Amino acid sequence: MSEHPENDLRHRLIALLDEGVEPVSASEARGRSELHLPAGPCPRWRSGHPVGPWRLGAIGALALAGVVLVGIVVLVAVQHEPGSNTPPAPLSGSGLLATSTGPCTGRAAGCGSPESSAAALAHGNWATFPRGPLSARSGQVEVWTGNELIVWGGYGSGLVPLGDGAAYDPRTRTWTMLPASPLRPTEDAAATWTGTEMVVLGGEAGCLADSSSSCNGAEPTDAVAAYVPATNTWHRLPPLPMGQLVDPSALWTGRQLVVVGGSVSPNGVLSDKTAAFDPATSSWARLPLLPRLTSSGPKWRLIDAVPAWTGTSLDVLVTWQRSGLCGKGCGYVRARSATWSLPVGGSAWHALPKPTVALGGAVTAWTGRDVIVAGGTYCPWSCPPPIRFAALYSPRTRGWSRALGSGPVSASPGVWTGKAFVSVRTSRTHPFEGATLGAWDAATRAWTRLAGTAAVLDNGAGRPAVWTGTELLVWGATGMALVVPPPT
Amino acid sequence: MERDVDEFERFVLDVEPRLRRALVARYGREQGREATAAALAWAWEHRGRLASLSNPVAYLYRVGQSASRRRKLRLVVDRPSMSEHTVEPELERILRALPERQRIVLLLVDGAEWTHAEAAHLLGVRPSTVQQHLERARRRVRRELRVEEVP
């Protein structure tokens, strides 16, 4: 008797999805979420840093001794291993060029306005603005030009890459569609504003008709293009010199576009290549490779590289991870973090002091005095516990300090206003519910919770997109603006 | 604690296959499994809340999404070439040829054994829309596979 075709198809699909994948057992899940002593040939670990003392007390002095011992080994390894076997790539072209410093270097007009302090933001009121002609989406790029919010690409309810974009002018409260881009529809690209154009690079682009069979609806791309609002035109730029990159980090130094990180494979391994684009010469210069972490056993993977530009150096906060199965149902995750700096004109990365926060997914800003690092966990909500503080790195003292208060507690997007850092603060137990916005002021060095933001974020307004100088625009399923009156 | 462990064992037995298959369909084998493990680790840490979740598999799917740092829903299997196929060799090609929404719904409902409500909740559509996409996808795949309808 033949099987019902529906069941037959179901069995075939299940077989396809189960093929070669070992189920995750309850003991493995428990093992990942708890701190264990190294035991036998297959120690189980939670993610490695920062293993807070708040959990150690309950485990006892023996566990503490074990962690300290391993910490010393990790510290020695991080200080000595990275980069030692990786000669820096020779600089070509212009390399990393100097520019002016300051908290608004490379930022659109409006940065540092009188309305941009945390105290002023706290007096803002929320108002809706037109959602515009674009469909709801995620994975889009957003930049502020000084006059307009530009949104391009992403993926929508059809879950395929989108190739349309539009610009919103807060003065007229109107949207204008962008002309067709030379880029294929793309999601998870990076974009930055150079002062005259929006440069869009990398991401995953929709498959071409002749794409290889490995193209699963979209494929990584090395394409780069720029949109110029003044002429309402797009133009192509030379492709990424490091090849195809998904979700790279891009920042504008005031003179160059620097690209760091980005996935190069489906399993999330990041690129260790960095490069700088100089619009004056329309050319890319390769920068030295990010340091590697080598050791015996399973390979360390670069999983996060968060760049910050100080005006005189490119500082990158790096996290490596390795994970696997132990063979008896247990799993392990180990992670190491470090911070590296590439000075203007330099040819090698220099190690900076060990950071005091989790780095994966963190967001950064240069305050003109310190690098602020907010949010960030590479193993969200479980290991380590959510971070309840941001951290500051001072190039002057080469030291880290904490920015205490009701700061962000998980990886989230952040917006720098020139005086304050606005980021999402999520609940420790509700990763998708009850999020609020907090603003950390660089002058007072204190956090302020912004009123009314929980309702805005819960209503699907999306995420903070840009700071215009007087408004914080949050665009998503709805458009919301935190309108800040001039300080009296 | 022992009771917690037992209850979590039952929870994982119920949820893990559906969660893993959906995440594998999205991310591929290695990253999909990793995302599943991360989501279940979160579930263990927040086990007190599990009973209050109206749709735990969809909720944990989103936890897995965030853990993987990849936001896309790319529900096509990145199956490596194998000399000896244990599944229908034509299936992957046929899935690729499906319209995106049909492929997603088919893999979620038939491949990962999600309910219509769970898939609808994740995709932000009505269960009836899920059913429409599912029927079209099944018809097309059956036709391509030359699977006969049972009279």
PDB file of N, CA, C and O in Angstrom, chain A residues 45-99:
ATOM      1  N   TRP A  45      32.620  24.334  29.051  1.00  0.00           N
ATOM      2  CA  TRP A  45      32.798  25.735  29.409  1.00  0.00           C
ATOM      3  C   TRP A  45      31.608  26.524  28.947  1.00  0.00           C
ATOM      4  O   TRP A  45      31.061  26.288  27.890  1.00  0.00           O
ATOM      5  N   ARG A  46      31.288  27.531  29.720  1.00  0.00           N
ATOM      6  CA  ARG A  46      30.446  28.571  29.183  1.00  0.00           C
ATOM      7  C   ARG A  46      31.360  29.544  28.464  1.00  0.00           C
ATOM      8  O   ARG A  46      32.565  29.456  28.608  1.00  0.00           O
ATOM      9  N   SER A  47      30.797  30.459  27.709  1.00  0.00           N
ATOM     10  CA  SER A  47      31.624  31.406  27.003  1.00  0.00           C
ATOM     11  C   SER A  47      32.550  32.102  27.980  1.00  0.00           C
ATOM     12  O   SER A  47      32.192  32.370  29.113  1.00  0.00           O
ATOM     13  N   GLY A  48      33.737  32.438  27.534  1.00  0.00           N
ATOM     14  CA  GLY A  48      34.841  32.708  28.412  1.00  0.00           C
ATOM     15  C   GLY A  48      34.910  34.054  29.096  1.00  0.00           C
ATOM     16  O   GLY A  48      35.529  34.153  30.136  1.00  0.00           O
ATOM     17  N   HIS A  49      34.295  35.122  28.610  1.00  0.00           N
ATOM     18  CA  HIS A  49      34.555  36.398  29.232  1.00  0.00           C
ATOM     19  C   HIS A  49      33.348  37.311  29.132  1.00  0.00           C
ATOM     20  O   HIS A  49      32.600  37.187  28.187  1.00  0.00           O
ATOM     21  N   PRO A  50      33.145  38.232  30.023  1.00  0.00           N
ATOM     22  CA  PRO A  50      33.853  38.234  31.294  1.00  0.00           C
ATOM     23  C   PRO A  50      33.107  37.333  32.264  1.00  0.00           C
ATOM     24  O   PRO A  50      31.947  37.545  32.529  1.00  0.00           O
ATOM     25  N   VAL A  51      33.757  36.295  32.745  1.00  0.00           N
ATOM     26  CA  VAL A  51      33.109  35.390  33.699  1.00  0.00           C
ATOM     27  C   VAL A  51      33.020  36.137  35.006  1.00  0.00           C
ATOM     28  O   VAL A  51      34.012  36.296  35.705  1.00  0.00           O
ATOM     29  N   GLY A  52      31.878  36.672  35.302  1.00  0.00           N
ATOM     30  CA  GLY A  52      31.737  37.607  36.407  1.00  0.00           C
ATOM     31  C   GLY A  52      31.838  36.933  37.755  1.00  0.00           C
ATOM     32  O   GLY A  52      31.431  35.777  37.926  1.00  0.00           O
ATOM     33  N   PRO A  53      32.352  37.640  38.720  1.00  0.00           N
ATOM     34  CA  PRO A  53      32.477  37.087  40.067  1.00  0.00           C
ATOM     35  C   PRO A  53      31.132  36.827  40.713  1.00  0.00           C
ATOM     36  O   PRO A  53      31.048  36.109  41.687  1.00  0.00           O
ATOM     37  N   TRP A  54      30.058  37.397  40.107  1.00  0.00           N
ATOM     38  CA  TRP A  54      28.736  37.191  40.690  1.00  0.00           C
ATOM     39  C   TRP A  54      28.291  35.735  40.629  1.00  0.00           C
ATOM     40  O   TRP A  54      27.430  35.322  41.346  1.00  0.00           O
ATOM     41  N   ARG A  55      28.866  34.958  39.734  1.00  0.00           N
ATOM     42  CA  ARG A  55      28.523  33.542  39.683  1.00  0.00           C
ATOM     43  C   ARG A  55      29.543  32.661  40.409  1.00  0.00           C
ATOM     44  O   ARG A  55      29.250  31.545  40.764  1.00  0.00           O
ATOM     45  N   LEU A  56      30.721  33.201  40.611  1.00  0.00           N
ATOM     46  CA  LEU A  56      31.782  32.347  41.111  1.00  0.00           C
ATOM     47  C   LEU A  56      31.586  31.983  42.582  1.00  0.00           C
ATOM     48  O   LEU A  56      31.989  30.914  43.014  1.00  0.00           O
ATOM     49  N   GLY A  57      30.995  32.904  43.338  1.00  0.00           N
ATOM     50  CA  GLY A  57      30.879  32.663  44.765  1.00  0.00           C
ATOM     51  C   GLY A  57      30.169  31.369  45.083  1.00  0.00           C
ATOM     52  O   GLY A  57      30.594  30.617  45.951  1.00  0.00           O
ATOM     53  N   ALA A  58      29.140  31.106  44.377  1.00  0.00           N
ATOM     54  CA  ALA A  58      28.341  29.920  44.654  1.00  0.00           C
ATOM     55  C   ALA A  58      29.065  28.638  44.291  1.00  0.00           C
ATOM     56  O   ALA A  58      28.709  27.563  44.716  1.00  0.00           O
ATOM     57  N   ILE A  59      30.016  28.731  43.470  1.00  0.00           N
ATOM     58  CA  ILE A  59      30.670  27.519  42.985  1.00  0.00           C
ATOM     59  C   ILE A  59      31.847  27.127  43.873  1.00  0.00           C
ATOM     60  O   ILE A  59      32.240  25.977  43.921  1.00  0.00           O
ATOM     61  N   GLY A  60      32.378  28.101  44.591  1.00  0.00           N
ATOM     62  CA  GLY A  60      33.359  27.744  45.584  1.00  0.00           C
ATOM     63  C   GLY A  60      34.781  28.054  45.194  1.00  0.00           C
ATOM     64  O   GLY A  60      35.086  28.400  44.053  1.00  0.00           O
ATOM     65  N   ALA A  61      35.632  27.923  46.165  1.00  0.00           N
ATOM     66  CA  ALA A  61      37.011  28.344  45.989  1.00  0.00           C
ATOM     67  C   ALA A  61      37.748  27.508  44.949  1.00  0.00           C
ATOM     68  O   ALA A  61      38.613  28.015  44.225  1.00  0.00           O
ATOM     69  N   LEU A  62      37.383  26.239  44.851  1.00  0.00           N
ATOM     70  CA  LEU A  62      38.083  25.390  43.891  1.00  0.00           C
ATOM     71  C   LEU A  62      37.821  25.851  42.470  1.00  0.00           C
ATOM     72  O   LEU A  62      38.733  25.944  41.640  1.00  0.00           O
ATOM     73  N   ALA A  63      36.541  26.178  42.194  1.00  0.00           N
ATOM     74  CA  ALA A  63      36.198  26.673  40.860  1.00  0.00           C
ATOM     75  C   ALA A  63      36.919  27.981  40.583  1.00  0.00           C
ATOM     76  O   ALA A  63      37.432  28.205  39.486  1.00  0.00           O
ATOM     77  N   LEU A  64      36.960  28.844  41.597  1.00  0.00           N
ATOM     78  CA  LEU A  64      37.623  30.131  41.426  1.00  0.00           C
ATOM     79  C   LEU A  64      39.091  29.924  41.069  1.00  0.00           C
ATOM     80  O   LEU A  64      39.628  30.560  40.159  1.00  0.00           O
ATOM     81  N   ALA A  65      39.712  28.997  41.785  1.00  0.00           N
ATOM     82  CA  ALA A  65      41.122  28.729  41.509  1.00  0.00           C
ATOM     83  C   ALA A  65      41.306  28.238  40.081  1.00  0.00           C
ATOM     84  O   ALA A  65      42.233  28.644  39.379  1.00  0.00           O
ATOM     85  N   GLY A  66      40.387  27.378  39.655  1.00  0.00           N
ATOM     86  CA  GLY A  66      40.494  26.859  38.288  1.00  0.00           C
ATOM     87  C   GLY A  66      40.343  27.950  37.259  1.00  0.00           C
ATOM     88  O   GLY A  66      41.112  28.034  36.293  1.00  0.00           O
ATOM     89  N   VAL A  67      39.360  28.832  37.484  1.00  0.00           N
ATOM     90  CA  VAL A  67      39.119  29.912  36.522  1.00  0.00           C
ATOM     91  C   VAL A  67      40.297  30.868  36.485  1.00  0.00           C
ATOM     92  O   VAL A  67      40.736  31.313  35.427  1.00  0.00           O
ATOM     93  N   VAL A  68      40.839  31.193  37.681  1.00  0.00           N
ATOM     94  CA  VAL A  68      41.979  32.104  37.725  1.00  0.00           C
ATOM     95  C   VAL A  68      43.152  31.513  36.973  1.00  0.00           C
ATOM     96  O   VAL A  68      43.831  32.182  36.187  1.00  0.00           O
ATOM     97  N   LEU A  69      43.382  30.210  37.199  1.00  0.00           N
ATOM     98  CA  LEU A  69      44.492  29.552  36.515  1.00  0.00           C
ATOM     99  C   LEU A  69      44.308  29.622  35.008  1.00  0.00           C
ATOM    100  O   LEU A  69      45.228  29.990  34.274  1.00  0.00           O
ATOM    101  N   VAL A  70      43.094  29.282  34.568  1.00  0.00           N
ATOM    102  CA  VAL A  70      42.834  29.328  33.130  1.00  0.00           C
ATOM    103  C   VAL A  70      42.928  30.759  32.628  1.00  0.00           C
ATOM    104  O   VAL A  70      43.445  31.029  31.545  1.00  0.00           O
ATOM    105  N   GLY A  71      42.447  31.719  33.448  1.00  0.00           N
ATOM    106  CA  GLY A  71      42.519  33.128  33.060  1.00  0.00           C
ATOM    107  C   GLY A  71      43.934  33.565  32.809  1.00  0.00           C
ATOM    108  O   GLY A  71      44.225  34.295  31.862  1.00  0.00           O
ATOM    109  N   ILE A  72      44.846  33.094  33.674  1.00  0.00           N
ATOM    110  CA  ILE A  72      46.252  33.449  33.484  1.00  0.00           C
ATOM    111  C   ILE A  72      46.765  32.878  32.163  1.00  0.00           C
ATOM    112  O   ILE A  72      47.429  33.546  31.377  1.00  0.00           O
ATOM    113  N   VAL A  73      46.396  31.612  31.912  1.00  0.00           N
ATOM    114  CA  VAL A  73      46.818  30.978  30.663  1.00  0.00           C
ATOM    115  C   VAL A  73      46.263  31.747  29.471  1.00  0.00           C
ATOM    116  O   VAL A  73      46.963  32.018  28.494  1.00  0.00           O
ATOM    117  N   VAL A  74      44.956  32.126  29.568  1.00  0.00           N
ATOM    118  CA  VAL A  74      44.327  32.861  28.474  1.00  0.00           C
ATOM    119  C   VAL A  74      45.025  34.182  28.253  1.00  0.00           C
ATOM    120  O   VAL A  74      45.335  34.576  27.141  1.00  0.00           O
ATOM    121  N   LEU A  75      45.301  34.888  29.366  1.00  0.00           N
ATOM    122  CA  LEU A  75      45.932  36.198  29.257  1.00  0.00           C
ATOM    123  C   LEU A  75      47.287  36.076  28.579  1.00  0.00           C
ATOM    124  O   LEU A  75      47.631  36.841  27.672  1.00  0.00           O
ATOM    125  N   VAL A  76      48.053  35.074  29.005  1.00  0.00           N
ATOM    126  CA  VAL A  76      49.368  34.875  28.396  1.00  0.00           C
ATOM    127  C   VAL A  76      49.218  34.559  26.924  1.00  0.00           C
ATOM    128  O   VAL A  76      49.918  35.110  26.070  1.00  0.00           O
ATOM    129  N   ALA A  77      48.245  33.686  26.620  1.00  0.00           N
ATOM    130  CA  ALA A  77      48.061  33.292  25.218  1.00  0.00           C
ATOM    131  C   ALA A  77      47.672  34.487  24.367  1.00  0.00           C
ATOM    132  O   ALA A  77      48.213  34.706  23.283  1.00  0.00           O
ATOM    133  N   VAL A  78      46.733  35.305  24.892  1.00  0.00           N
ATOM    134  CA  VAL A  78      46.272  36.441  24.091  1.00  0.00           C
ATOM    135  C   VAL A  78      47.391  37.443  23.896  1.00  0.00           C
ATOM    136  O   VAL A  78      47.537  38.042  22.841  1.00  0.00           O
ATOM    137  N   GLN A  79      48.196  37.622  24.931  1.00  0.00           N
ATOM    138  CA  GLN A  79      49.270  38.597  24.817  1.00  0.00           C
ATOM    139  C   GLN A  79      50.356  38.143  23.848  1.00  0.00           C
ATOM    140  O   GLN A  79      51.037  38.963  23.262  1.00  0.00           O
ATOM    141  N   HIS A  80      50.520  36.854  23.700  1.00  0.00           N
ATOM    142  CA  HIS A  80      51.649  36.387  22.915  1.00  0.00           C
ATOM    143  C   HIS A  80      51.290  35.808  21.560  1.00  0.00           C
ATOM    144  O   HIS A  80      52.056  35.940  20.619  1.00  0.00           O
ATOM    145  N   GLU A  81      50.127  35.181  21.475  1.00  0.00           N
ATOM    146  CA  GLU A  81      49.880  34.446  20.241  1.00  0.00           C
ATOM    147  C   GLU A  81      49.487  35.306  19.054  1.00  0.00           C
ATOM    148  O   GLU A  81      50.066  35.185  17.995  1.00  0.00           O
ATOM    149  N   PRO A  82      48.501  36.191  19.211  1.00  0.00           N
ATOM    150  CA  PRO A  82      47.987  36.837  18.020  1.00  0.00           C
ATOM    151  C   PRO A  82      49.068  37.643  17.316  1.00  0.00           C
ATOM    152  O   PRO A  82      49.836  38.365  17.921  1.00  0.00           O
ATOM    153  N   GLY A  83      49.070  37.470  16.057  1.00  0.00           N
ATOM    154  CA  GLY A  83      49.930  38.291  15.251  1.00  0.00           C
ATOM    155  C   GLY A  83      51.358  37.810  15.167  1.00  0.00           C
ATOM    156  O   GLY A  83      52.084  38.189  14.256  1.00  0.00           O
ATOM    157  N   SER A  84      51.764  36.968  16.144  1.00  0.00           N
ATOM    158  CA  SER A  84      53.159  36.588  16.155  1.00  0.00           C
ATOM    159  C   SER A  84      53.532  35.776  14.931  1.00  0.00           C
ATOM    160  O   SER A  84      54.663  35.810  14.485  1.00  0.00           O
ATOM    161  N   ASN A  85      52.572  35.027  14.386  1.00  0.00           N
ATOM    162  CA  ASN A  85      52.874  34.230  13.202  1.00  0.00           C
ATOM    163  C   ASN A  85      52.275  34.832  11.946  1.00  0.00           C
ATOM    164  O   ASN A  85      52.243  34.193  10.907  1.00  0.00           O
ATOM    165  N   THR A  86      51.767  36.034  12.073  1.00  0.00           N
ATOM    166  CA  THR A  86      51.072  36.620  10.930  1.00  0.00           C
ATOM    167  C   THR A  86      51.705  37.949  10.557  1.00  0.00           C
ATOM    168  O   THR A  86      51.371  38.979  11.138  1.00  0.00           O
ATOM    169  N   PRO A  87      52.656  37.928   9.668  1.00  0.00           N
ATOM    170  CA  PRO A  87      53.263  39.207   9.289  1.00  0.00           C
ATOM    171  C   PRO A  87      52.227  40.102   8.650  1.00  0.00           C
ATOM    172  O   PRO A  87      51.361  39.633   7.921  1.00  0.00           O
ATOM    173  N   PRO A  88      52.277  41.381   8.963  1.00  0.00           N
ATOM    174  CA  PRO A  88      51.274  42.281   8.391  1.00  0.00           C
ATOM    175  C   PRO A  88      51.393  42.354   6.886  1.00  0.00           C
ATOM    176  O   PRO A  88      52.491  42.296   6.338  1.00  0.00           O
ATOM    177  N   ALA A  89      50.243  42.460   6.259  1.00  0.00           N
ATOM    178  CA  ALA A  89      50.260  42.615   4.815  1.00  0.00           C
ATOM    179  C   ALA A  89      50.881  43.959   4.468  1.00  0.00           C
ATOM    180  O   ALA A  89      50.691  44.941   5.182  1.00  0.00           O
ATOM    181  N   PRO A  90      51.664  44.014   3.415  1.00  0.00           N
ATOM    182  CA  PRO A  90      52.268  45.296   3.051  1.00  0.00           C
ATOM    183  C   PRO A  90      51.193  46.300   2.665  1.00  0.00           C
ATOM    184  O   PRO A  90      50.200  45.955   2.036  1.00  0.00           O
ATOM    185  N   LEU A  91      51.384  47.505   3.101  1.00  0.00           N
ATOM    186  CA  LEU A  91      50.448  48.559   2.724  1.00  0.00           C
ATOM    187  C   LEU A  91      50.626  48.906   1.260  1.00  0.00           C
ATOM    188  O   LEU A  91      51.710  48.917   0.732  1.00  0.00           O
ATOM    189  N   SER A  92      49.540  49.152   0.630  1.00  0.00           N
ATOM    190  CA  SER A  92      49.605  49.623  -0.745  1.00  0.00           C
ATOM    191  C   SER A  92      48.741  50.860  -0.836  1.00  0.00           C
ATOM    192  O   SER A  92      47.907  51.122   0.026  1.00  0.00           O
ATOM    193  N   GLY A  93      48.922  51.611  -1.854  1.00  0.00           N
ATOM    194  CA  GLY A  93      48.095  52.797  -2.018  1.00  0.00           C
ATOM    195  C   GLY A  93      48.307  53.754  -0.867  1.00  0.00           C
ATOM    196  O   GLY A  93      49.424  53.996  -0.421  1.00  0.00           O
ATOM    197  N   SER A  94      47.227  54.243  -0.332  1.00  0.00           N
ATOM    198  CA  SER A  94      47.336  55.326   0.633  1.00  0.00           C
ATOM    199  C   SER A  94      47.431  54.844   2.065  1.00  0.00           C
ATOM    200  O   SER A  94      47.827  55.599   2.932  1.00  0.00           O
ATOM    201  N   GLY A  95      47.071  53.592   2.354  1.00  0.00           N
ATOM    202  CA  GLY A  95      47.087  53.121   3.729  1.00  0.00           C
ATOM    203  C   GLY A  95      46.067  53.854   4.577  1.00  0.00           C
ATOM    204  O   GLY A  95      45.056  54.344   4.090  1.00  0.00           O
ATOM    205  N   LEU A  96      46.336  53.922   5.880  1.00  0.00           N
ATOM    206  CA  LEU A  96      45.421  54.599   6.796  1.00  0.00           C
ATOM    207  C   LEU A  96      45.863  56.055   6.939  1.00  0.00           C
ATOM    208  O   LEU A  96      46.961  56.340   7.395  1.00  0.00           O
ATOM    209  N   LEU A  97      44.999  56.971   6.514  1.00  0.00           N
ATOM    210  CA  LEU A  97      45.379  58.373   6.455  1.00  0.00           C
ATOM    211  C   LEU A  97      44.886  59.124   7.684  1.00  0.00           C
ATOM    212  O   LEU A  97      43.853  58.798   8.251  1.00  0.00           O
ATOM    213  N   ALA A  98      45.632  60.154   8.053  1.00  0.00           N
ATOM    214  CA  ALA A  98      45.252  60.977   9.199  1.00  0.00           C
ATOM    215  C   ALA A  98      44.114  61.913   8.822  1.00  0.00           C
ATOM    216  O   ALA A  98      43.906  62.238   7.667  1.00  0.00           O
ATOM    217  N   THR A  99      43.388  62.325   9.838  1.00  0.00           N
ATOM    218  CA  THR A  99      42.348  63.321   9.633  1.00  0.00           C
ATOM    219  C   THR A  99      42.127  64.039  10.948  1.00  0.00           C
ATOM    220  O   THR A  99      42.816  63.784  11.924  1.00  0.00           O
TER     221      THR A  99
END
